[in-house]
JSON list of C-alpha atoms in Angstrom, two decimals:
[
{"chain": "O", "resi": 1, "resn": "GLY", "atom": "CA", "xyz": [6.95, -4.76, -14.37]},
{"chain": "O", "resi": 2, "resn": "GLU", "atom": "CA", "xyz": [7.65, -5.92, -10.85]},
{"chain": "O", "resi": 3, "resn": "ASN", "atom": "CA", "xyz": [5.68, -8.82, -9.39]},
{"chain": "O", "resi": 4, "resn": "VAL", "atom": "CA", "xyz": [5.58, -9.57, -5.66]},
{"chain": "O", "resi": 5, "resn": "GLU", "atom": "CA", "xyz": [4.25, -12.82, -4.27]},
{"chain": "O", "resi": 6, "resn": "GLN", "atom": "CA", "xyz": [3.41, -13.21, -0.59]},
{"chain": "O", "resi": 7, "resn": "HIS", "atom": "CA", "xyz": [2.73, -16.28, 1.54]},
{"chain": "O", "resi": 8, "resn": "PRO", "atom": "CA", "xyz": [0.82, -17.37, 3.49]},
{"chain": "O", "resi": 9, "resn": "SER", "atom": "CA", "xyz": [-2.44, -15.55, 2.91]},
{"chain": "O", "resi": 10, "resn": "THR", "atom": "CA", "xyz": [-3.59, -16.34, 6.46]},
{"chain": "O", "resi": 11, "resn": "LEU", "atom": "CA", "xyz": [-1.61, -17.27, 9.55]},
{"chain": "O", "resi": 12, "resn": "SER", "atom": "CA", "xyz": [-2.79, -18.17, 13.03]},
{"chain": "O", "resi": 13, "resn": "VAL", "atom": "CA", "xyz": [-0.34, -18.43, 15.91]},
{"chain": "O", "resi": 14, "resn": "GLN", "atom": "CA", "xyz": [-0.60, -18.77, 19.66]},
{"chain": "O", "resi": 15, "resn": "GLU", "atom": "CA", "xyz": [0.35, -15.75, 21.71]},
{"chain": "O", "resi": 16, "resn": "GLY", "atom": "CA", "xyz": [4.06, -15.86, 22.41]},
{"chain": "O", "resi": 17, "resn": "ASP", "atom": "CA", "xyz": [4.92, -17.91, 19.34]},
{"chain": "O", "resi": 18, "resn": "SER", "atom": "CA", "xyz": [6.76, -16.57, 16.30]},
{"chain": "O", "resi": 19, "resn": "ALA", "atom": "CA", "xyz": [5.23, -15.66, 12.94]},
{"chain": "O", "resi": 20, "resn": "VAL", "atom": "CA", "xyz": [7.01, -15.63, 9.60]},
{"chain": "O", "resi": 21, "resn": "ILE", "atom": "CA", "xyz": [5.74, -14.13, 6.36]},
{"chain": "O", "resi": 22, "resn": "LYS", "atom": "CA", "xyz": [7.62, -14.68, 3.12]},
{"chain": "O", "resi": 23, "resn": "CYS", "atom": "CA", "xyz": [7.72, -12.72, -0.11]},
{"chain": "O", "resi": 24, "resn": "THR", "atom": "CA", "xyz": [9.46, -13.02, -3.45]},
{"chain": "O", "resi": 25, "resn": "TYR", "atom": "CA", "xyz": [9.99, -10.39, -6.10]},
{"chain": "O", "resi": 26, "resn": "SER", "atom": "CA", "xyz": [10.80, -10.62, -9.77]},
{"chain": "O", "resi": 27, "resn": "ASP", "atom": "CA", "xyz": [12.75, -7.49, -10.73]},
{"chain": "O", "resi": 28, "resn": "SER", "atom": "CA", "xyz": [16.38, -7.50, -9.60]},
{"chain": "O", "resi": 29, "resn": "ALA", "atom": "CA", "xyz": [16.37, -3.68, -9.90]},
{"chain": "O", "resi": 30, "resn": "SER", "atom": "CA", "xyz": [14.14, -3.38, -6.82]},
{"chain": "O", "resi": 31, "resn": "ASN", "atom": "CA", "xyz": [16.22, -1.78, -4.10]},
{"chain": "O", "resi": 32, "resn": "TYR", "atom": "CA", "xyz": [13.93, -1.03, -1.18]},
{"chain": "O", "resi": 33, "resn": "PHE", "atom": "CA", "xyz": [11.56, -3.33, 0.65]},
{"chain": "O", "resi": 34, "resn": "PRO", "atom": "CA", "xyz": [9.04, -1.89, 3.11]},
{"chain": "O", "resi": 35, "resn": "TRP", "atom": "CA", "xyz": [6.59, -3.86, 5.23]},
{"chain": "O", "resi": 36, "resn": "TYR", "atom": "CA", "xyz": [3.19, -2.44, 6.14]},
{"chain": "O", "resi": 37, "resn": "LYS", "atom": "CA", "xyz": [0.72, -3.38, 8.85]},
{"chain": "O", "resi": 38, "resn": "GLN", "atom": "CA", "xyz": [-2.96, -2.68, 8.31]},
{"chain": "O", "resi": 39, "resn": "GLU", "atom": "CA", "xyz": [-5.21, -2.77, 11.34]},
{"chain": "O", "resi": 40, "resn": "LEU", "atom": "CA", "xyz": [-8.97, -2.96, 11.05]},
{"chain": "O", "resi": 41, "resn": "GLY", "atom": "CA", "xyz": [-10.48, 0.28, 9.77]},
{"chain": "O", "resi": 42, "resn": "LYS", "atom": "CA", "xyz": [-7.12, 1.90, 9.18]},
{"chain": "O", "resi": 43, "resn": "GLY", "atom": "CA", "xyz": [-4.75, 2.35, 6.28]},
{"chain": "O", "resi": 44, "resn": "PRO", "atom": "CA", "xyz": [-1.47, 0.44, 5.94]},
{"chain": "O", "resi": 45, "resn": "GLN", "atom": "CA", "xyz": [1.30, 1.73, 8.17]},
{"chain": "O", "resi": 46, "resn": "LEU", "atom": "CA", "xyz": [5.02, 1.21, 7.66]},
{"chain": "O", "resi": 47, "resn": "ILE", "atom": "CA", "xyz": [6.49, -0.95, 10.41]},
{"chain": "O", "resi": 48, "resn": "ILE", "atom": "CA", "xyz": [9.93, -1.82, 9.11]},
{"chain": "O", "resi": 49, "resn": "ASP", "atom": "CA", "xyz": [11.92, -1.62, 5.89]},
{"chain": "O", "resi": 50, "resn": "ILE", "atom": "CA", "xyz": [15.17, -2.83, 4.42]},
{"chain": "O", "resi": 51, "resn": "ARG", "atom": "CA", "xyz": [17.42, -1.60, 1.65]},
{"chain": "O", "resi": 52, "resn": "SER", "atom": "CA", "xyz": [19.00, -3.86, -0.92]},
{"chain": "O", "resi": 53, "resn": "ASN", "atom": "CA", "xyz": [22.50, -3.36, 0.48]},
{"chain": "O", "resi": 54, "resn": "VAL", "atom": "CA", "xyz": [21.51, -4.88, 3.83]},
{"chain": "O", "resi": 55, "resn": "GLY", "atom": "CA", "xyz": [20.77, -8.52, 4.60]},
{"chain": "O", "resi": 56, "resn": "GLU", "atom": "CA", "xyz": [18.94, -8.18, 7.88]},
{"chain": "O", "resi": 57, "resn": "LYS", "atom": "CA", "xyz": [17.35, -5.52, 10.05]},
{"chain": "O", "resi": 58, "resn": "LYS", "atom": "CA", "xyz": [15.79, -5.80, 13.47]},
{"chain": "O", "resi": 59, "resn": "ASP", "atom": "CA", "xyz": [13.53, -3.54, 15.51]},
{"chain": "O", "resi": 60, "resn": "GLN", "atom": "CA", "xyz": [12.53, -4.97, 18.87]},
{"chain": "O", "resi": 61, "resn": "ARG", "atom": "CA", "xyz": [10.27, -7.97, 18.16]},
{"chain": "O", "resi": 62, "resn": "ILE", "atom": "CA", "xyz": [10.24, -7.62, 14.39]},
{"chain": "O", "resi": 63, "resn": "ALA", "atom": "CA", "xyz": [12.99, -8.40, 11.92]},
{"chain": "O", "resi": 64, "resn": "VAL", "atom": "CA", "xyz": [13.31, -8.55, 8.16]},
{"chain": "O", "resi": 65, "resn": "THR", "atom": "CA", "xyz": [15.74, -10.55, 6.07]},
{"chain": "O", "resi": 66, "resn": "LEU", "atom": "CA", "xyz": [16.62, -10.08, 2.43]},
{"chain": "O", "resi": 67, "resn": "ASN", "atom": "CA", "xyz": [18.24, -12.52, 0.03]},
{"chain": "O", "resi": 68, "resn": "LYS", "atom": "CA", "xyz": [19.01, -10.57, -3.14]},
{"chain": "O", "resi": 69, "resn": "THR", "atom": "CA", "xyz": [20.35, -13.58, -5.00]},
{"chain": "O", "resi": 70, "resn": "ALA", "atom": "CA", "xyz": [17.18, -15.56, -4.50]},
{"chain": "O", "resi": 71, "resn": "LYS", "atom": "CA", "xyz": [15.01, -12.44, -4.67]},
{"chain": "O", "resi": 72, "resn": "HIS", "atom": "CA", "xyz": [13.12, -13.16, -1.50]},
{"chain": "O", "resi": 73, "resn": "PHE", "atom": "CA", "xyz": [12.56, -11.38, 1.77]},
{"chain": "O", "resi": 74, "resn": "SER", "atom": "CA", "xyz": [10.82, -12.25, 5.00]},
{"chain": "O", "resi": 75, "resn": "LEU", "atom": "CA", "xyz": [9.21, -10.68, 8.04]},
{"chain": "O", "resi": 76, "resn": "HIS", "atom": "CA", "xyz": [9.73, -12.32, 11.42]},
{"chain": "O", "resi": 77, "resn": "ILE", "atom": "CA", "xyz": [7.68, -11.42, 14.47]},
{"chain": "O", "resi": 78, "resn": "THR", "atom": "CA", "xyz": [8.79, -12.97, 17.76]},
{"chain": "O", "resi": 79, "resn": "GLU", "atom": "CA", "xyz": [6.85, -13.25, 21.02]},
{"chain": "O", "resi": 80, "resn": "THR", "atom": "CA", "xyz": [3.62, -12.42, 19.25]},
{"chain": "O", "resi": 81, "resn": "GLN", "atom": "CA", "xyz": [0.93, -10.48, 21.10]},
{"chain": "O", "resi": 82, "resn": "PRO", "atom": "CA", "xyz": [-2.80, -10.08, 20.35]},
{"chain": "O", "resi": 83, "resn": "GLU", "atom": "CA", "xyz": [-2.16, -6.53, 19.14]},
{"chain": "O", "resi": 84, "resn": "ASP", "atom": "CA", "xyz": [0.01, -7.96, 16.36]},
{"chain": "O", "resi": 85, "resn": "SER", "atom": "CA", "xyz": [-3.18, -9.27, 14.75]},
{"chain": "O", "resi": 86, "resn": "ALA", "atom": "CA", "xyz": [-3.58, -7.41, 11.47]},
{"chain": "O", "resi": 87, "resn": "VAL", "atom": "CA", "xyz": [-3.00, -7.72, 7.73]},
{"chain": "O", "resi": 88, "resn": "TYR", "atom": "CA", "xyz": [0.65, -7.43, 6.74]},
{"chain": "O", "resi": 89, "resn": "PHE", "atom": "CA", "xyz": [1.81, -6.39, 3.29]},
{"chain": "O", "resi": 90, "resn": "CYS", "atom": "CA", "xyz": [5.28, -6.74, 1.85]},
{"chain": "O", "resi": 91, "resn": "ALA", "atom": "CA", "xyz": [6.38, -4.48, -0.97]},
{"chain": "O", "resi": 92, "resn": "ALA", "atom": "CA", "xyz": [9.23, -3.96, -3.39]},
{"chain": "O", "resi": 93, "resn": "SER", "atom": "CA", "xyz": [10.26, -0.58, -4.70]},
{"chain": "O", "resi": 94, "resn": "LEU", "atom": "CA", "xyz": [12.30, 0.30, -7.77]},
{"chain": "O", "resi": 95, "resn": "ASN", "atom": "CA", "xyz": [13.28, 3.42, -9.61]},
{"chain": "O", "resi": 96, "resn": "SER", "atom": "CA", "xyz": [10.88, 4.24, -12.42]},
{"chain": "O", "resi": 97, "resn": "GLY", "atom": "CA", "xyz": [11.50, 7.38, -14.44]},
{"chain": "O", "resi": 98, "resn": "GLY", "atom": "CA", "xyz": [13.37, 9.01, -11.58]},
{"chain": "O", "resi": 99, "resn": "TYR", "atom": "CA", "xyz": [10.73, 8.13, -9.01]},
{"chain": "O", "resi": 100, "resn": "GLN", "atom": "CA", "xyz": [10.23, 5.13, -6.79]},
{"chain": "O", "resi": 101, "resn": "LYS", "atom": "CA", "xyz": [7.40, 2.81, -7.71]},
{"chain": "O", "resi": 102, "resn": "VAL", "atom": "CA", "xyz": [6.11, 0.46, -5.04]},
{"chain": "O", "resi": 103, "resn": "THR", "atom": "CA", "xyz": [4.58, -2.94, -5.81]},
{"chain": "O", "resi": 104, "resn": "PHE", "atom": "CA", "xyz": [2.73, -4.69, -3.01]},
{"chain": "O", "resi": 105, "resn": "GLY", "atom": "CA", "xyz": [2.11, -8.31, -2.18]},
{"chain": "O", "resi": 106, "resn": "THR", "atom": "CA", "xyz": [-1.36, -9.75, -1.65]},
{"chain": "O", "resi": 107, "resn": "GLY", "atom": "CA", "xyz": [-1.27, -9.49, 2.14]},
{"chain": "O", "resi": 108, "resn": "THR", "atom": "CA", "xyz": [-1.16, -11.92, 5.06]},
{"chain": "O", "resi": 109, "resn": "LYS", "atom": "CA", "xyz": [-3.90, -11.90, 7.66]},
{"chain": "O", "resi": 110, "resn": "LEU", "atom": "CA", "xyz": [-2.21, -12.70, 10.97]},
{"chain": "O", "resi": 111, "resn": "GLN", "atom": "CA", "xyz": [-4.30, -13.81, 13.91]},
{"chain": "O", "resi": 112, "resn": "VAL", "atom": "CA", "xyz": [-2.64, -14.10, 17.31]},
{"chain": "O", "resi": 113, "resn": "ILE", "atom": "CA", "xyz": [-4.69, -16.31, 19.60]},
{"chain": "O", "resi": 114, "resn": "PRO", "atom": "CA", "xyz": [-4.52, -15.31, 23.29]},
{"chain": "Z", "resi": 1, "resn": "GLU", "atom": "CA", "xyz": [0.11, 16.83, 12.51]},
{"chain": "Z", "resi": 2, "resn": "ALA", "atom": "CA", "xyz": [-2.94, 15.50, 10.70]},
{"chain": "Z", "resi": 3, "resn": "GLY", "atom": "CA", "xyz": [-2.50, 12.36, 8.67]},
{"chain": "Z", "resi": 4, "resn": "VAL", "atom": "CA", "xyz": [-3.83, 11.54, 5.24]},
{"chain": "Z", "resi": 5, "resn": "THR", "atom": "CA", "xyz": [-7.60, 11.77, 5.18]},
{"chain": "Z", "resi": 6, "resn": "GLN", "atom": "CA", "xyz": [-10.04, 10.29, 2.71]},
{"chain": "Z", "resi": 7, "resn": "PHE", "atom": "CA", "xyz": [-13.71, 10.91, 2.08]},
{"chain": "Z", "resi": 8, "resn": "PRO", "atom": "CA", "xyz": [-16.08, 9.16, 2.08]},
{"chain": "Z", "resi": 9, "resn": "SER", "atom": "CA", "xyz": [-15.14, 6.14, 4.15]},
{"chain": "Z", "resi": 10, "resn": "HIS", "atom": "CA", "xyz": [-17.76, 4.04, 2.39]},
{"chain": "Z", "resi": 11, "resn": "SER", "atom": "CA", "xyz": [-19.71, 4.45, -0.81]},
{"chain": "Z", "resi": 12, "resn": "VAL", "atom": "CA", "xyz": [-22.37, 2.17, -2.23]},
{"chain": "Z", "resi": 13, "resn": "ILE", "atom": "CA", "xyz": [-23.55, 2.98, -5.74]},
{"chain": "Z", "resi": 14, "resn": "GLU", "atom": "CA", "xyz": [-25.27, 1.25, -8.59]},
{"chain": "Z", "resi": 15, "resn": "LYS", "atom": "CA", "xyz": [-23.60, 0.26, -11.82]},
{"chain": "Z", "resi": 16, "resn": "GLY", "atom": "CA", "xyz": [-23.57, 3.16, -14.21]},
{"chain": "Z", "resi": 17, "resn": "GLN", "atom": "CA", "xyz": [-23.50, 5.86, -11.54]},
{"chain": "Z", "resi": 18, "resn": "THR", "atom": "CA", "xyz": [-20.67, 8.24, -10.86]},
{"chain": "Z", "resi": 19, "resn": "VAL", "atom": "CA", "xyz": [-18.61, 8.43, -7.69]},
{"chain": "Z", "resi": 20, "resn": "THR", "atom": "CA", "xyz": [-15.93, 10.89, -6.64]},
{"chain": "Z", "resi": 21, "resn": "LEU", "atom": "CA", "xyz": [-13.40, 10.03, -3.96]},
{"chain": "Z", "resi": 22, "resn": "ARG", "atom": "CA", "xyz": [-11.37, 12.67, -2.21]},
{"chain": "Z", "resi": 23, "resn": "CYS", "atom": "CA", "xyz": [-7.93, 12.55, -0.62]},
{"chain": "Z", "resi": 24, "resn": "ASP", "atom": "CA", "xyz": [-6.26, 15.19, 1.52]},
{"chain": "Z", "resi": 25, "resn": "PRO", "atom": "CA", "xyz": [-2.55, 14.43, 1.87]},
{"chain": "Z", "resi": 26, "resn": "ILE", "atom": "CA", "xyz": [-0.30, 15.48, 4.71]},
{"chain": "Z", "resi": 27, "resn": "SER", "atom": "CA", "xyz": [0.41, 19.17, 4.40]},
{"chain": "Z", "resi": 28, "resn": "GLY", "atom": "CA", "xyz": [3.62, 19.84, 2.50]},
{"chain": "Z", "resi": 29, "resn": "HIS", "atom": "CA", "xyz": [3.76, 16.44, 0.83]},
{"chain": "Z", "resi": 30, "resn": "ASP", "atom": "CA", "xyz": [4.33, 16.91, -2.89]},
{"chain": "Z", "resi": 31, "resn": "ASN", "atom": "CA", "xyz": [3.83, 13.25, -3.76]},
{"chain": "Z", "resi": 32, "resn": "LEU", "atom": "CA", "xyz": [0.36, 11.79, -3.76]},
{"chain": "Z", "resi": 33, "resn": "TYR", "atom": "CA", "xyz": [-0.51, 8.23, -4.77]},
{"chain": "Z", "resi": 34, "resn": "TRP", "atom": "CA", "xyz": [-3.73, 6.38, -5.41]},
{"chain": "Z", "resi": 35, "resn": "TYR", "atom": "CA", "xyz": [-3.96, 2.63, -4.90]},
{"chain": "Z", "resi": 36, "resn": "ARG", "atom": "CA", "xyz": [-6.77, 0.10, -5.00]},
{"chain": "Z", "resi": 37, "resn": "ARG", "atom": "CA", "xyz": [-7.20, -3.22, -3.25]},
{"chain": "Z", "resi": 38, "resn": "VAL", "atom": "CA", "xyz": [-9.74, -5.67, -4.54]},
{"chain": "Z", "resi": 39, "resn": "MET", "atom": "CA", "xyz": [-10.80, -8.25, -1.94]},
{"chain": "Z", "resi": 40, "resn": "GLY", "atom": "CA", "xyz": [-7.96, -10.62, -1.13]},
{"chain": "Z", "resi": 41, "resn": "LYS", "atom": "CA", "xyz": [-5.61, -9.24, -3.74]},
{"chain": "Z", "resi": 42, "resn": "GLU", "atom": "CA", "xyz": [-2.62, -6.93, -3.73]},
{"chain": "Z", "resi": 43, "resn": "ILE", "atom": "CA", "xyz": [-2.68, -3.20, -3.13]},
{"chain": "Z", "resi": 44, "resn": "LYS", "atom": "CA", "xyz": [-2.39, -2.12, -6.72]},
{"chain": "Z", "resi": 45, "resn": "PHE", "atom": "CA", "xyz": [-0.85, 1.17, -7.88]},
{"chain": "Z", "resi": 46, "resn": "LEU", "atom": "CA", "xyz": [-3.14, 3.46, -9.85]},
{"chain": "Z", "resi": 47, "resn": "LEU", "atom": "CA", "xyz": [-1.25, 6.72, -10.23]},
{"chain": "Z", "resi": 48, "resn": "HIS", "atom": "CA", "xyz": [1.24, 9.15, -8.77]},
{"chain": "Z", "resi": 49, "resn": "PHE", "atom": "CA", "xyz": [1.04, 12.95, -8.62]},
{"chain": "Z", "resi": 50, "resn": "VAL", "atom": "CA", "xyz": [4.00, 15.22, -8.04]},
{"chain": "Z", "resi": 51, "resn": "LYS", "atom": "CA", "xyz": [2.36, 18.43, -6.94]},
{"chain": "Z", "resi": 52, "resn": "GLU", "atom": "CA", "xyz": [-0.37, 18.96, -9.54]},
{"chain": "Z", "resi": 53, "resn": "SER", "atom": "CA", "xyz": [1.26, 16.93, -12.31]},
{"chain": "Z", "resi": 54, "resn": "LYS", "atom": "CA", "xyz": [0.58, 13.31, -13.10]},
{"chain": "Z", "resi": 55, "resn": "GLN", "atom": "CA", "xyz": [3.99, 11.64, -12.88]},
{"chain": "Z", "resi": 56, "resn": "ASP", "atom": "CA", "xyz": [2.80, 8.10, -13.57]},
{"chain": "Z", "resi": 57, "resn": "GLU", "atom": "CA", "xyz": [-0.72, 6.99, -14.39]},
{"chain": "Z", "resi": 58, "resn": "SER", "atom": "CA", "xyz": [0.20, 3.60, -15.79]},
{"chain": "Z", "resi": 59, "resn": "GLY", "atom": "CA", "xyz": [-1.96, 1.80, -13.25]},
{"chain": "Z", "resi": 60, "resn": "MET", "atom": "CA", "xyz": [-5.25, 3.48, -14.13]},
{"chain": "Z", "resi": 61, "resn": "PRO", "atom": "CA", "xyz": [-7.55, 0.69, -15.33]},
{"chain": "Z", "resi": 62, "resn": "ASN", "atom": "CA", "xyz": [-9.29, 2.56, -18.15]},
{"chain": "Z", "resi": 63, "resn": "ASN", "atom": "CA", "xyz": [-10.70, 5.92, -19.19]},
{"chain": "Z", "resi": 64, "resn": "ARG", "atom": "CA", "xyz": [-13.61, 5.63, -16.79]},
{"chain": "Z", "resi": 65, "resn": "PHE", "atom": "CA", "xyz": [-11.19, 6.73, -14.07]},
{"chain": "Z", "resi": 66, "resn": "LEU", "atom": "CA", "xyz": [-10.14, 10.36, -13.83]},
{"chain": "Z", "resi": 67, "resn": "ALA", "atom": "CA", "xyz": [-7.80, 11.73, -11.18]},
{"chain": "Z", "resi": 68, "resn": "GLU", "atom": "CA", "xyz": [-7.11, 15.37, -10.53]},
{"chain": "Z", "resi": 69, "resn": "ARG", "atom": "CA", "xyz": [-5.02, 17.36, -8.12]},
{"chain": "Z", "resi": 70, "resn": "THR", "atom": "CA", "xyz": [-5.76, 20.98, -8.79]},
{"chain": "Z", "resi": 71, "resn": "GLY", "atom": "CA", "xyz": [-3.38, 23.35, -7.04]},
{"chain": "Z", "resi": 72, "resn": "GLY", "atom": "CA", "xyz": [-1.25, 20.47, -5.84]},
{"chain": "Z", "resi": 73, "resn": "THR", "atom": "CA", "xyz": [-3.17, 20.00, -2.60]},
{"chain": "Z", "resi": 74, "resn": "TYR", "atom": "CA", "xyz": [-6.06, 17.58, -2.32]},
{"chain": "Z", "resi": 75, "resn": "SER", "atom": "CA", "xyz": [-6.87, 15.07, -5.02]},
{"chain": "Z", "resi": 76, "resn": "THR", "atom": "CA", "xyz": [-10.06, 13.55, -6.39]},
{"chain": "Z", "resi": 77, "resn": "LEU", "atom": "CA", "xyz": [-10.59, 10.26, -8.16]},
{"chain": "Z", "resi": 78, "resn": "LYS", "atom": "CA", "xyz": [-13.76, 10.04, -10.21]},
{"chain": "Z", "resi": 79, "resn": "VAL", "atom": "CA", "xyz": [-15.20, 6.85, -11.60]},
{"chain": "Z", "resi": 80, "resn": "GLN", "atom": "CA", "xyz": [-17.74, 7.39, -14.36]},
{"chain": "Z", "resi": 81, "resn": "PRO", "atom": "CA", "xyz": [-19.63, 5.24, -15.12]},
{"chain": "Z", "resi": 82, "resn": "ALA", "atom": "CA", "xyz": [-18.91, 2.75, -12.37]},
{"chain": "Z", "resi": 83, "resn": "GLU", "atom": "CA", "xyz": [-18.82, -0.97, -13.15]},
{"chain": "Z", "resi": 84, "resn": "LEU", "atom": "CA", "xyz": [-19.09, -3.98, -10.83]},
{"chain": "Z", "resi": 85, "resn": "GLU", "atom": "CA", "xyz": [-15.36, -4.70, -11.07]},
{"chain": "Z", "resi": 86, "resn": "ASP", "atom": "CA", "xyz": [-14.55, -1.25, -9.70]},
{"chain": "Z", "resi": 87, "resn": "SER", "atom": "CA", "xyz": [-15.53, -2.40, -6.22]},
{"chain": "Z", "resi": 88, "resn": "GLY", "atom": "CA", "xyz": [-12.71, -2.42, -3.73]},
{"chain": "Z", "resi": 89, "resn": "VAL", "atom": "CA", "xyz": [-10.89, -0.25, -1.23]},
{"chain": "Z", "resi": 90, "resn": "TYR", "atom": "CA", "xyz": [-9.23, 2.83, -2.65]},
{"chain": "Z", "resi": 91, "resn": "PHE", "atom": "CA", "xyz": [-6.24, 4.08, -0.72]},
{"chain": "Z", "resi": 92, "resn": "CYS", "atom": "CA", "xyz": [-4.48, 7.37, -1.00]},
{"chain": "Z", "resi": 93, "resn": "ALA", "atom": "CA", "xyz": [-0.94, 7.89, 0.24]},
{"chain": "Z", "resi": 94, "resn": "SER", "atom": "CA", "xyz": [1.44, 10.81, 0.36]},
{"chain": "Z", "resi": 95, "resn": "SER", "atom": "CA", "xyz": [5.16, 11.26, 0.82]},
{"chain": "Z", "resi": 96, "resn": "GLN", "atom": "CA", "xyz": [7.42, 14.21, 1.27]},
{"chain": "Z", "resi": 97, "resn": "ASP", "atom": "CA", "xyz": [9.98, 13.43, -1.38]},
{"chain": "Z", "resi": 98, "resn": "ILE", "atom": "CA", "xyz": [10.98, 10.73, -3.79]},
{"chain": "Z", "resi": 99, "resn": "ARG", "atom": "CA", "xyz": [13.87, 9.06, -2.02]},
{"chain": "Z", "resi": 100, "resn": "PRO", "atom": "CA", "xyz": [13.47, 5.28, -2.10]},
{"chain": "Z", "resi": 101, "resn": "ASP", "atom": "CA", "xyz": [13.23, 5.04, 1.67]},
{"chain": "Z", "resi": 102, "resn": "ASN", "atom": "CA", "xyz": [10.85, 7.94, 2.04]},
{"chain": "Z", "resi": 103, "resn": "GLU", "atom": "CA", "xyz": [7.81, 6.61, 3.83]},
{"chain": "Z", "resi": 104, "resn": "GLN", "atom": "CA", "xyz": [4.44, 6.70, 2.14]},
{"chain": "Z", "resi": 105, "resn": "PHE", "atom": "CA", "xyz": [1.71, 7.58, 4.63]},
{"chain": "Z", "resi": 106, "resn": "PHE", "atom": "CA", "xyz": [-1.61, 5.97, 3.87]},
{"chain": "Z", "resi": 107, "resn": "GLY", "atom": "CA", "xyz": [-5.10, 7.18, 4.48]},
{"chain": "Z", "resi": 108, "resn": "PRO", "atom": "CA", "xyz": [-7.79, 4.89, 5.92]},
{"chain": "Z", "resi": 109, "resn": "GLY", "atom": "CA", "xyz": [-9.22, 4.17, 2.48]},
{"chain": "Z", "resi": 110, "resn": "THR", "atom": "CA", "xyz": [-12.61, 4.47, 0.82]},
{"chain": "Z", "resi": 111, "resn": "ARG", "atom": "CA", "xyz": [-14.54, 1.24, 0.48]},
{"chain": "Z", "resi": 112, "resn": "LEU", "atom": "CA", "xyz": [-16.44, 1.37, -2.81]},
{"chain": "Z", "resi": 113, "resn": "THR", "atom": "CA", "xyz": [-19.20, -1.10, -3.52]},
{"chain": "Z", "resi": 114, "resn": "VAL", "atom": "CA", "xyz": [-20.80, -1.11, -6.96]},
{"chain": "Z", "resi": 115, "resn": "LEU", "atom": "CA", "xyz": [-24.07, -3.03, -7.13]}
]
């Protein structure tokens, strides 16, 4: 089955700096890569995603990159703000029996220091 | 529109007891998923319902776990008897269809502690 590794497990940055979270996946059949943000007391929420036919996607201060050859993808947050503090999960999705099966990474706890 | 809801938010039980978790998906969502996160580890897939049918239950740890979705609406996940290693946060998610980029909406989770 698919295996997703995520680094780092914790990340502290000063407000205004950039944060980068990196993930690798094992199954080349994975074709969709969502990123989730989990705030305290809430469930994970999709913040950005990328399909396997795209190398980069940007939405305001967040961007994701995908390298299919190397099987790794990254989340970039620029101009970080205190409200970006949360746990971030990467995930890889592949077709399993006609349905998409999502495998998550272990999470990165991001702390933005004001 | 109401999001995915889960009940209870927290549950503390003793080893050997039974616990039942409930998930109410977003209305109209045929796909319902259960996941579990043990402290510091990945959000791990447990099973996937399409309406009332179990599409994939390959992630269920063992036969102490029983999931149901009668009528294709809400779902329950029962753990009987609970063991220490069952502790963790159980998430439910739902999605409208099965397209790869169809967002899964997560509930807030149930934190289960087995003493």
